[in-house]
Coordinates of C-alpha atoms in Angstrom, one line a residue:
M1 CA 13.6 27.8 -16.6
S2 CA 11.3 24.8 -15.8
D3 CA 12.9 21.7 -14.1
T4 CA 10.3 19.5 -15.8
I5 CA 12.0 17.2 -18.4
L6 CA 8.9 15.1 -19.6
T7 CA 5.3 16.3 -19.9
I8 CA 2.5 14.0 -21.1
D9 CA -0.6 16.1 -21.7
G10 CA -4.0 14.5 -22.3
L11 CA -2.6 11.4 -24.1
S12 CA -5.1 8.9 -25.6
V13 CA -3.8 5.9 -27.5
G14 CA -5.8 3.3 -29.3
F15 CA -5.2 0.0 -31.1
G16 CA -6.9 -1.4 -34.2
R17 CA -7.2 -1.0 -37.9
G18 CA -9.7 0.9 -40.0
K19 CA -12.7 2.2 -38.1
S20 CA -12.3 -0.5 -35.3
I21 CA -10.0 1.2 -32.9
D22 CA -10.1 0.4 -29.2
R23 CA -9.0 3.2 -26.9
V24 CA -6.5 1.8 -24.3
T25 CA -5.4 5.0 -22.6
D26 CA -7.7 8.0 -22.0
K27 CA -6.4 11.6 -21.6
V28 CA -3.4 10.7 -19.5
S29 CA -1.5 13.7 -18.1
L30 CA 1.7 13.5 -16.0
S31 CA 5.1 15.1 -15.7
V32 CA 8.6 14.1 -14.6
R33 CA 11.0 16.6 -13.1
K34 CA 14.8 16.5 -13.5
G35 CA 16.5 14.2 -11.0
E36 CA 13.2 12.7 -9.6
T37 CA 11.7 9.2 -9.8
L38 CA 8.0 9.0 -10.8
A39 CA 6.5 5.5 -10.3
L40 CA 3.7 4.5 -12.7
V41 CA 1.7 1.8 -11.0
G42 CA -1.4 -0.3 -11.8
E43 CA -2.4 -3.8 -12.8
S44 CA -1.6 -5.5 -16.1
G45 CA -3.7 -3.9 -18.8
S46 CA -4.0 -0.6 -17.1
G47 CA -2.0 1.2 -19.8
K48 CA 1.4 1.7 -18.0
S49 CA 3.6 0.2 -20.6
V50 CA 1.6 1.7 -23.5
T51 CA 2.0 5.2 -22.0
A52 CA 5.8 4.6 -21.5
N53 CA 6.4 3.2 -25.0
A54 CA 4.4 6.1 -26.5
V55 CA 7.0 8.6 -25.1
M56 CA 9.5 7.1 -27.6
K57 CA 7.0 6.2 -30.2
L58 CA 7.8 2.5 -29.8
L59 CA 4.2 1.3 -30.2
P60 CA 3.6 -0.9 -33.3
R61 CA 3.1 1.1 -36.5
G62 CA -0.1 0.5 -38.3
S63 CA -2.1 -0.9 -35.3
A64 CA -1.3 1.9 -32.7
H65 CA -2.9 5.3 -33.0
Y66 CA -2.1 8.4 -31.1
L67 CA -5.7 9.8 -30.9
E68 CA -5.0 13.0 -29.0
G69 CA -2.7 14.7 -26.6
K70 CA 1.0 15.8 -26.6
I71 CA 4.3 14.4 -25.3
N72 CA 7.0 17.0 -24.7
F73 CA 10.6 15.9 -23.8
A74 CA 13.0 18.7 -23.0
G75 CA 11.3 21.1 -25.4
T76 CA 10.8 18.5 -28.2
D77 CA 7.4 17.5 -29.4
M78 CA 7.9 13.7 -29.5
L79 CA 4.7 12.9 -31.5
S80 CA 5.7 15.1 -34.4
C81 CA 9.4 14.1 -34.5
S82 CA 10.9 12.5 -37.7
E83 CA 12.2 9.0 -37.4
R84 CA 15.8 10.4 -37.7
Q85 CA 15.2 12.7 -34.8
L86 CA 13.8 9.9 -32.7
R87 CA 16.8 7.7 -33.4
G88 CA 19.0 10.4 -31.9
I89 CA 16.9 10.6 -28.8
R90 CA 16.2 6.9 -28.2
G91 CA 19.0 5.2 -26.4
G92 CA 20.9 8.5 -26.3
R93 CA 18.9 11.2 -24.4
I94 CA 16.3 8.7 -23.2
G95 CA 17.3 5.2 -22.0
M96 CA 14.9 2.3 -21.6
I97 CA 15.1 -0.9 -19.5
F98 CA 12.7 -3.5 -20.6
Q99 CA 11.0 -6.2 -18.4
E100 CA 12.5 -9.3 -19.8
P101 CA 16.2 -9.0 -20.7
M102 CA 16.4 -12.4 -22.4
V103 CA 13.9 -11.1 -25.0
S104 CA 15.5 -7.6 -25.2
L105 CA 19.1 -8.7 -25.7
N106 CA 20.1 -10.1 -29.1
P107 CA 20.9 -13.8 -28.4
L108 CA 23.1 -14.0 -31.5
H109 CA 25.6 -11.3 -30.4
K110 CA 27.9 -11.1 -27.4
I111 CA 26.9 -8.4 -24.9
G112 CA 30.1 -6.5 -25.7
K113 CA 29.1 -6.1 -29.3
Q114 CA 25.7 -4.9 -28.3
L115 CA 27.1 -2.2 -25.9
V116 CA 29.7 -1.1 -28.4
E117 CA 27.0 -0.7 -31.1
T118 CA 25.0 1.8 -29.0
L119 CA 28.1 3.9 -28.3
A120 CA 29.0 3.9 -32.0
I121 CA 25.5 5.1 -33.0
H122 CA 25.0 7.8 -30.3
R123 CA 28.5 8.9 -29.6
G124 CA 30.5 8.0 -32.6
L125 CA 33.2 6.2 -30.5
R126 CA 35.8 4.0 -32.1
Q127 CA 36.0 0.3 -31.3
N128 CA 38.8 0.4 -28.7
K129 CA 37.4 3.3 -26.8
A130 CA 33.9 1.9 -26.9
E131 CA 35.1 -1.4 -25.6
Q132 CA 36.9 0.2 -22.7
L133 CA 33.8 2.2 -21.8
A134 CA 31.7 -0.9 -22.1
I135 CA 33.9 -2.8 -19.6
E136 CA 33.8 0.2 -17.3
W137 CA 30.0 0.2 -17.3
L138 CA 29.7 -3.5 -16.8
G139 CA 31.9 -3.0 -13.7
K140 CA 29.8 0.0 -12.6
V141 CA 26.6 -2.0 -12.7
G142 CA 28.1 -4.7 -10.5
I143 CA 29.0 -7.4 -12.9
R144 CA 32.0 -9.4 -11.7
H145 CA 35.0 -9.9 -14.1
P146 CA 33.6 -7.5 -16.7
E147 CA 36.6 -8.0 -19.0
V148 CA 35.6 -11.6 -19.2
K149 CA 31.8 -11.2 -19.3
I150 CA 32.0 -8.7 -22.2
S151 CA 32.6 -11.8 -24.4
A152 CA 29.6 -13.7 -23.1
Y153 CA 26.4 -14.3 -24.9
P154 CA 23.1 -13.4 -23.1
H155 CA 22.2 -17.1 -22.3
E156 CA 25.5 -17.5 -20.5
L157 CA 24.5 -15.0 -17.9
S158 CA 22.2 -15.3 -14.9
G159 CA 18.9 -13.3 -14.8
G160 CA 20.4 -10.7 -12.5
E161 CA 23.4 -10.3 -14.7
R162 CA 21.3 -9.9 -17.8
Q163 CA 19.3 -7.3 -16.1
R164 CA 22.5 -5.5 -15.2
V165 CA 23.6 -5.6 -18.8
M166 CA 20.3 -4.0 -19.8
I167 CA 20.9 -1.2 -17.2
A168 CA 24.4 -0.7 -18.5
M169 CA 23.0 -0.5 -22.1
A170 CA 20.4 2.0 -21.1
L171 CA 22.7 4.3 -19.1
I172 CA 26.0 4.0 -21.0
N173 CA 25.1 7.1 -23.0
E174 CA 24.3 9.0 -19.8
P175 CA 20.6 9.8 -20.7
E176 CA 18.6 12.6 -19.2
L177 CA 15.6 10.4 -18.7
L178 CA 15.5 6.6 -17.9
I179 CA 12.3 4.6 -18.5
A180 CA 12.4 1.4 -16.5
D181 CA 9.5 -1.0 -17.4
E182 CA 9.1 -3.6 -14.7
P183 CA 12.9 -4.1 -14.5
T184 CA 12.9 -6.3 -11.4
T185 CA 9.7 -8.3 -11.7
A186 CA 11.4 -11.7 -12.4
L187 CA 14.3 -11.2 -9.9
D188 CA 14.9 -12.6 -6.4
V189 CA 14.4 -10.2 -3.5
S190 CA 18.2 -10.0 -2.9
V191 CA 19.0 -9.3 -6.5
Q192 CA 16.0 -7.0 -6.8
A193 CA 17.4 -4.9 -3.8
Q194 CA 20.8 -4.8 -5.5
I195 CA 19.3 -3.5 -8.8
L196 CA 17.2 -0.9 -7.0
D197 CA 20.1 0.4 -5.0
L198 CA 22.2 0.5 -8.2
L199 CA 19.6 2.5 -10.1
K200 CA 19.3 5.1 -7.3
A201 CA 23.1 5.4 -7.1
L202 CA 23.5 5.8 -10.9
Q203 CA 20.5 8.3 -10.9
Q204 CA 22.2 10.5 -8.4
E205 CA 25.6 10.2 -10.1
L206 CA 24.1 11.2 -13.6
G207 CA 21.4 13.5 -12.2
M208 CA 18.8 11.9 -14.5
A209 CA 15.0 11.6 -14.2
M210 CA 13.4 8.2 -14.0
L211 CA 9.9 6.9 -15.0
F212 CA 9.6 3.6 -13.1
I213 CA 6.8 1.3 -14.1
T214 CA 5.8 -1.5 -11.7
H215 CA 2.9 -3.3 -10.1
D216 CA 5.0 -4.0 -6.9
L217 CA 4.2 -1.4 -4.3
S218 CA 7.1 -2.5 -2.0
I219 CA 9.4 -1.3 -4.7
V220 CA 7.6 2.0 -5.1
K221 CA 8.2 2.7 -1.4
R222 CA 11.9 2.2 -1.8
I223 CA 12.6 4.1 -5.0
A224 CA 9.9 6.7 -5.9
D225 CA 9.5 10.4 -5.1
R226 CA 6.0 10.6 -6.5
V227 CA 3.5 8.0 -7.6
A228 CA 0.9 7.9 -10.5
V229 CA -1.8 5.3 -10.3
M230 CA -3.4 4.0 -13.5
Q231 CA -6.6 1.9 -13.8
Q232 CA -8.2 0.7 -17.1
G233 CA -6.3 3.3 -19.2
Q234 CA -7.0 6.3 -16.9
L235 CA -4.8 8.2 -14.4
V236 CA -6.8 8.0 -11.1
E237 CA -4.3 9.5 -8.6
V238 CA -1.0 11.3 -8.6
D239 CA 0.8 12.4 -5.4
S240 CA 3.9 12.1 -3.3
T241 CA 4.9 8.6 -2.2
E242 CA 4.2 9.5 1.4
V243 CA 0.7 10.7 0.7
I244 CA -0.1 7.7 -1.6
F245 CA 0.8 5.2 1.0
N246 CA -0.5 6.9 4.1
R247 CA -3.5 9.0 2.8
P248 CA -4.6 7.5 -0.5
S249 CA -7.7 9.2 -1.9
H250 CA -8.9 6.9 -4.6
P251 CA -10.6 3.5 -3.8
Y252 CA -8.4 1.7 -6.4
T253 CA -5.2 3.0 -4.8
R254 CA -6.4 1.7 -1.4
Q255 CA -7.2 -1.6 -3.0
L256 CA -3.7 -1.9 -4.4
I257 CA -2.1 -1.0 -1.1
D258 CA -4.4 -3.5 0.8
S259 CA -3.6 -6.4 -1.6
D260 CA -0.3 -7.5 -0.1
P261 CA -0.4 -11.1 1.1
K262 CA -2.1 -11.3 4.4
G263 CA -3.4 -13.9 6.9
L264 CA -2.0 -17.2 8.1
P265 CA -1.9 -20.7 6.6
V266 CA -5.0 -22.9 6.9
V267 CA -5.4 -24.6 10.2
V268 CA -4.0 -28.2 10.0
D269 CA -3.7 -31.3 12.2
S270 CA -0.2 -31.3 13.7
D271 CA -0.4 -35.1 14.1
A272 CA -1.3 -35.8 10.5
P273 CA 0.6 -38.7 8.9
S274 CA 3.5 -38.0 6.5
L275 CA 2.7 -38.0 2.8
L276 CA 6.1 -37.3 1.3
T277 CA 9.5 -38.0 2.8
V278 CA 12.7 -37.0 1.1
E279 CA 16.1 -38.0 2.4
Q280 CA 19.6 -37.2 1.2
L281 CA 18.4 -36.0 -2.2
K282 CA 21.2 -35.2 -4.6
V283 CA 21.0 -33.8 -8.1
W284 CA 24.3 -33.2 -9.8
F285 CA 24.5 -32.4 -13.5
P286 CA 27.7 -33.7 -15.2
I287 CA 30.1 -31.4 -17.0
T288 CA 31.9 -33.2 -19.9
G289 CA 35.1 -32.2 -21.6
G290 CA 37.8 -33.4 -24.0
I291 CA 37.6 -35.5 -27.1
F292 CA 35.9 -38.4 -25.4
K293 CA 33.4 -36.2 -23.5
R294 CA 34.5 -37.6 -20.1
V295 CA 32.9 -36.1 -17.0
V296 CA 35.3 -33.5 -15.7
S297 CA 33.2 -31.9 -13.0
H298 CA 29.5 -31.5 -11.9
V299 CA 27.0 -28.7 -11.4
K300 CA 25.9 -29.4 -7.8
A301 CA 22.3 -28.3 -8.1
V302 CA 21.0 -30.0 -5.0
T303 CA 23.0 -31.8 -2.2
N304 CA 21.8 -33.6 0.9
M305 CA 18.1 -32.3 0.7
G306 CA 15.8 -33.8 3.2
F307 CA 12.3 -33.1 4.8
T308 CA 9.0 -34.7 5.7
L309 CA 5.7 -33.2 4.4
K310 CA 2.6 -34.1 6.3
R311 CA -0.8 -34.6 4.7
G312 CA -2.7 -31.4 4.4
H313 CA 0.3 -29.3 5.2
S314 CA 2.4 -26.8 3.1
I315 CA 6.1 -26.5 3.0
G316 CA 7.7 -23.3 1.5
L317 CA 11.0 -23.7 -0.4
V318 CA 12.7 -20.3 -0.6
G319 CA 16.0 -19.0 -1.8
E320 CA 17.5 -17.0 -4.8
S321 CA 17.6 -18.2 -8.4
G322 CA 20.1 -21.1 -8.8
S323 CA 19.6 -22.2 -5.2
G324 CA 18.1 -25.5 -6.3
K325 CA 14.4 -25.0 -5.4
S326 CA 12.9 -25.9 -8.7
T327 CA 15.4 -28.7 -9.3
T328 CA 14.3 -30.2 -6.0
G329 CA 10.7 -30.0 -7.1
M330 CA 11.4 -31.6 -10.5
A331 CA 13.4 -34.4 -8.8
I332 CA 10.4 -35.2 -6.5
L333 CA 8.1 -35.5 -9.5
K334 CA 10.7 -37.7 -11.1
L335 CA 11.2 -35.2 -14.0
V336 CA 15.0 -35.1 -13.5
N337 CA 17.3 -37.9 -12.4
S338 CA 18.4 -37.9 -8.7
E339 CA 20.0 -39.9 -6.0
G340 CA 18.6 -40.4 -2.5
S341 CA 15.2 -41.5 -1.2
I342 CA 11.8 -40.1 -2.3
A343 CA 8.9 -41.9 -0.5
F344 CA 5.3 -41.1 -1.4
E345 CA 2.6 -42.6 0.9
G346 CA 5.5 -44.8 2.2
N347 CA 6.4 -46.1 -1.2
E348 CA 9.9 -45.5 -2.6
L349 CA 9.7 -43.8 -6.1
Q350 CA 13.4 -44.1 -6.9
G351 CA 14.0 -47.0 -9.3
L352 CA 10.5 -47.2 -10.6
D353 CA 10.1 -47.3 -14.4
R354 CA 7.7 -45.2 -16.4
K355 CA 4.8 -47.7 -16.2
A356 CA 5.3 -48.2 -12.4
L357 CA 5.3 -44.4 -11.9
L358 CA 2.1 -43.8 -13.8
P359 CA -0.3 -44.4 -10.8
Y360 CA 1.6 -41.7 -8.8
R361 CA 1.4 -39.1 -11.6
S362 CA -2.3 -38.5 -11.0
K363 CA -1.6 -38.1 -7.3
M364 CA 1.2 -35.7 -7.7
Q365 CA 0.5 -32.6 -9.8
V366 CA 2.3 -29.3 -10.6
V367 CA 1.4 -25.7 -11.3
F368 CA 4.2 -23.7 -13.0
Q369 CA 5.3 -20.1 -12.7
D370 CA 4.3 -18.8 -16.2
P371 CA 0.7 -19.9 -17.0
F372 CA 1.1 -18.7 -20.6
S373 CA 4.0 -20.9 -21.5
A374 CA 2.6 -23.8 -19.3
L375 CA -0.7 -24.0 -21.4
N376 CA -0.7 -25.3 -24.9
P377 CA -1.9 -22.4 -27.0
R378 CA -3.3 -24.7 -29.7
M379 CA -5.6 -26.5 -27.2
S380 CA -8.9 -25.1 -25.9
V381 CA -9.3 -24.7 -22.2
A382 CA -11.5 -27.9 -22.1
Q383 CA -8.7 -29.8 -23.8
V384 CA -6.0 -28.5 -21.5
I385 CA -8.0 -29.3 -18.3
G386 CA -9.3 -32.7 -19.6
E387 CA -5.9 -33.9 -21.0
G388 CA -4.9 -35.7 -17.8
L389 CA -8.3 -37.3 -17.4
R390 CA -7.9 -38.9 -20.8
V391 CA -4.6 -40.4 -19.8
H392 CA -5.3 -41.5 -16.2
S393 CA -9.0 -42.4 -16.2
Q394 CA -11.5 -44.6 -18.0
L395 CA -14.2 -41.9 -18.1
T396 CA -16.6 -41.3 -21.1
E397 CA -16.3 -37.9 -22.9
D398 CA -19.5 -36.8 -21.2
E399 CA -18.1 -37.7 -17.8
I400 CA -14.9 -35.9 -18.6
D401 CA -16.8 -32.8 -19.6
Q402 CA -18.7 -32.9 -16.3
R403 CA -15.4 -33.0 -14.4
I404 CA -14.0 -30.1 -16.5
V405 CA -17.1 -28.0 -15.8
A406 CA -16.9 -28.9 -12.1
G407 CA -13.1 -28.1 -12.0
M408 CA -13.6 -24.7 -13.6
R409 CA -16.3 -23.8 -11.1
E410 CA -14.0 -24.7 -8.2
V411 CA -11.4 -22.2 -9.4
D412 CA -14.1 -19.5 -10.1
L413 CA -14.0 -19.7 -13.9
D414 CA -17.1 -19.6 -16.1
P415 CA -17.5 -23.1 -17.6
E416 CA -19.2 -21.5 -20.7
T417 CA -15.7 -20.3 -21.6
R418 CA -14.2 -23.8 -21.8
H419 CA -14.1 -23.8 -25.6
R420 CA -12.0 -20.6 -25.8
Y421 CA -8.1 -20.7 -26.0
P422 CA -5.6 -19.6 -23.3
N423 CA -4.6 -16.4 -25.2
E424 CA -8.2 -15.1 -24.6
F425 CA -7.7 -15.0 -20.9
S426 CA -5.9 -12.7 -18.5
G427 CA -2.8 -13.9 -16.6
G428 CA -4.8 -14.6 -13.4
Q429 CA -7.4 -16.5 -15.3
R430 CA -4.7 -18.6 -17.1
Q431 CA -3.2 -19.5 -13.7
R432 CA -6.7 -20.6 -12.5
I433 CA -6.9 -22.8 -15.7
A434 CA -3.5 -24.3 -14.7
I435 CA -4.8 -25.0 -11.1
A436 CA -8.0 -26.5 -12.5
R437 CA -5.9 -28.8 -14.7
A438 CA -4.0 -30.0 -11.6
L439 CA -7.2 -30.4 -9.5
V440 CA -9.3 -32.2 -12.0
L441 CA -7.3 -35.5 -11.3
K442 CA -8.0 -35.1 -7.5
P443 CA -4.4 -35.2 -6.5
Q444 CA -3.1 -35.5 -2.9
F445 CA 0.0 -33.4 -3.5
I446 CA 0.6 -30.3 -5.7
L447 CA 4.0 -28.7 -6.4
L448 CA 3.5 -25.0 -6.8
D449 CA 6.5 -23.5 -8.6
E450 CA 6.4 -19.7 -8.2
P451 CA 2.6 -19.7 -9.2
T452 CA 2.1 -16.1 -8.3
S453 CA 5.4 -14.3 -9.1
S454 CA 4.3 -13.1 -12.6
L455 CA 0.9 -11.8 -11.4
D456 CA -0.3 -8.4 -10.2
R457 CA -0.6 -7.9 -6.4
T458 CA -4.4 -7.9 -6.5
V459 CA -4.5 -11.1 -8.7
Q460 CA -1.8 -12.7 -6.6
A461 CA -3.9 -12.1 -3.5
Q462 CA -6.9 -13.8 -5.1
I463 CA -4.9 -16.8 -6.3
L464 CA -3.4 -17.2 -2.7
E465 CA -6.9 -17.2 -1.2
L466 CA -8.1 -19.7 -3.8
L467 CA -5.1 -22.0 -3.0
K468 CA -6.0 -21.8 0.8
E469 CA -9.7 -22.5 0.1
L470 CA -8.8 -25.5 -2.1
Q471 CA -6.4 -26.8 0.5
A472 CA -8.9 -26.7 3.3
R473 CA -11.7 -28.2 1.2
H474 CA -9.7 -31.1 -0.3
H475 CA -7.1 -31.6 2.3
L476 CA -4.4 -30.9 -0.3
T477 CA -0.6 -31.0 0.4
Y478 CA 1.5 -28.3 -1.1
L479 CA 5.3 -27.8 -1.7
F480 CA 5.4 -24.2 -2.5
I481 CA 8.5 -22.7 -4.3
S482 CA 8.9 -19.0 -4.1
H483 CA 11.3 -16.1 -3.5
D484 CA 8.5 -13.9 -2.1
L485 CA 8.6 -14.5 1.7
N486 CA 5.4 -12.6 2.3
V487 CA 3.5 -15.1 0.1
V488 CA 5.2 -18.0 1.9
R489 CA 4.3 -16.6 5.4
S490 CA 0.7 -16.4 4.2
L491 CA 0.4 -20.0 2.9
C492 CA 3.1 -22.3 4.4
H493 CA 3.3 -24.0 7.8
Y494 CA 7.0 -24.9 7.4
T495 CA 9.8 -23.2 5.5
I496 CA 13.1 -24.4 4.1
V497 CA 15.7 -21.9 3.1
M498 CA 18.1 -23.0 0.3
R499 CA 21.3 -21.6 -0.9
Q500 CA 23.7 -23.0 -3.6
G501 CA 21.9 -26.4 -3.5
E502 CA 21.9 -26.9 0.2
I503 CA 19.6 -26.2 3.2
V504 CA 20.9 -23.4 5.3
E505 CA 17.9 -23.1 7.7
Q506 CA 14.4 -24.7 8.2
G507 CA 11.7 -24.5 10.7
E508 CA 8.1 -23.5 11.5
T509 CA 7.4 -20.5 9.2
Q510 CA 6.3 -17.9 11.8
T511 CA 9.3 -18.8 14.1
L512 CA 11.8 -18.8 11.2
F513 CA 10.6 -15.5 9.9
N514 CA 10.4 -13.8 13.4
Q515 CA 13.7 -15.3 14.7
P516 CA 15.9 -16.3 11.8
S517 CA 19.3 -17.6 12.9
H518 CA 21.3 -17.8 9.7
E519 CA 22.7 -14.7 8.2
Y520 CA 21.3 -15.4 4.7
T521 CA 17.8 -15.9 6.2
K522 CA 18.1 -12.7 8.1
E523 CA 19.0 -10.9 4.8
L524 CA 16.0 -12.4 3.0
V525 CA 13.6 -11.5 5.8
A526 CA 15.0 -7.9 6.0
L527 CA 14.4 -7.5 2.3
S528 CA 10.8 -8.9 2.3

């Protein structure tokens, strides 16, 4: 009897309507054995998620077409299954963890109801028995106080907790196959490590197979038995994890492996004057209660933060979600209220009104984590990049257009595409648009808030090199927020480690990474 549980044979999938159908995967063939983990890797748009969703026929009806090939799961031809048969397999015999739990979980229902619902559908359990099993599984996936959290709504949980709920929902019916589609992409390295260890432990306990989709090769090393590499809809290489990493045969596989952040920060003047000085920064958000909404407590987002950032230098701000990194950045830009001192070019920003702050707005710019949500989809690229110029300068429309063209060239974008809209660009191109928007005002300081975390490794490497080139060319000063220590090591001269709103350790980046003194820093370095 074969130990293969899933076989995909010559699968080609296309999208479109009528005669206009674009082929997005081309004759993909792979298999997953019982109890093994096969990692499916490649850049965004390579066809990984399309292939995985095709297994359970989750691709959109009408626009998705299964052009050729077969999918066999434990003796069942998935492409010829009726909808009723598929309902019995989805969530029961095949579990699936999606990339973004906030989108995948129903925001209107408590997580307990969503877990109980899947048990009722697939196992016919009564309410009390289903609730007991749901609490048991929430505990099993590492959620503290599961008997309390079962009554929580998705938005009341942290990112790591929501991902654990998704894992519980996928595994509660003890499936034979788990499809995990980028389940750790948006998580901190410490939470990511916990999730990966949890998946491996549950896999061994249940004896299930796993198809793990990711673009992060450091994860693949930790979790996969075999690796399948996809490029532009085609499978270019399949082999054991050991062979893929040590003796890859395809040029694209070698490119992926070589695209980890490398190199050192740009050379800077150690005697450069300070540009930004922060002292005893405090951001506490009030919690109100009672009839009169009196302040009963505070969320202590940032406490006693302080550092000096020299001109042309980069400081990395690292720590897990909720540590206060982004809040610190928003406070410096005066986008949230804070106490303490924020001095830019020797001038105190605290206490300035909106009009008095306006001259500093053009000198202090920001690039956000998700370029898609940061760019207005109703504005053309030219309008997005030129918006700040219209607010902060007295230039004519022709002069603004010249600056937009020059800005796009600086970030290696074709100026001829400036009249297109953000949705017509890839993730990496959208991030270049966001950088051009910040650069066009010729700022001295740029806050970079996780600007590469949502990008593929190869694109991430390109953006990092671009940021270094721009820093050297324009003498830019960066405050770089990240949970990826390899990226910080490559870009930042100095690093501050935050936890629960406070600094736990800081120092020269290379020294701090090579000789960390705090236990939490040691943990982060070990996981990077």
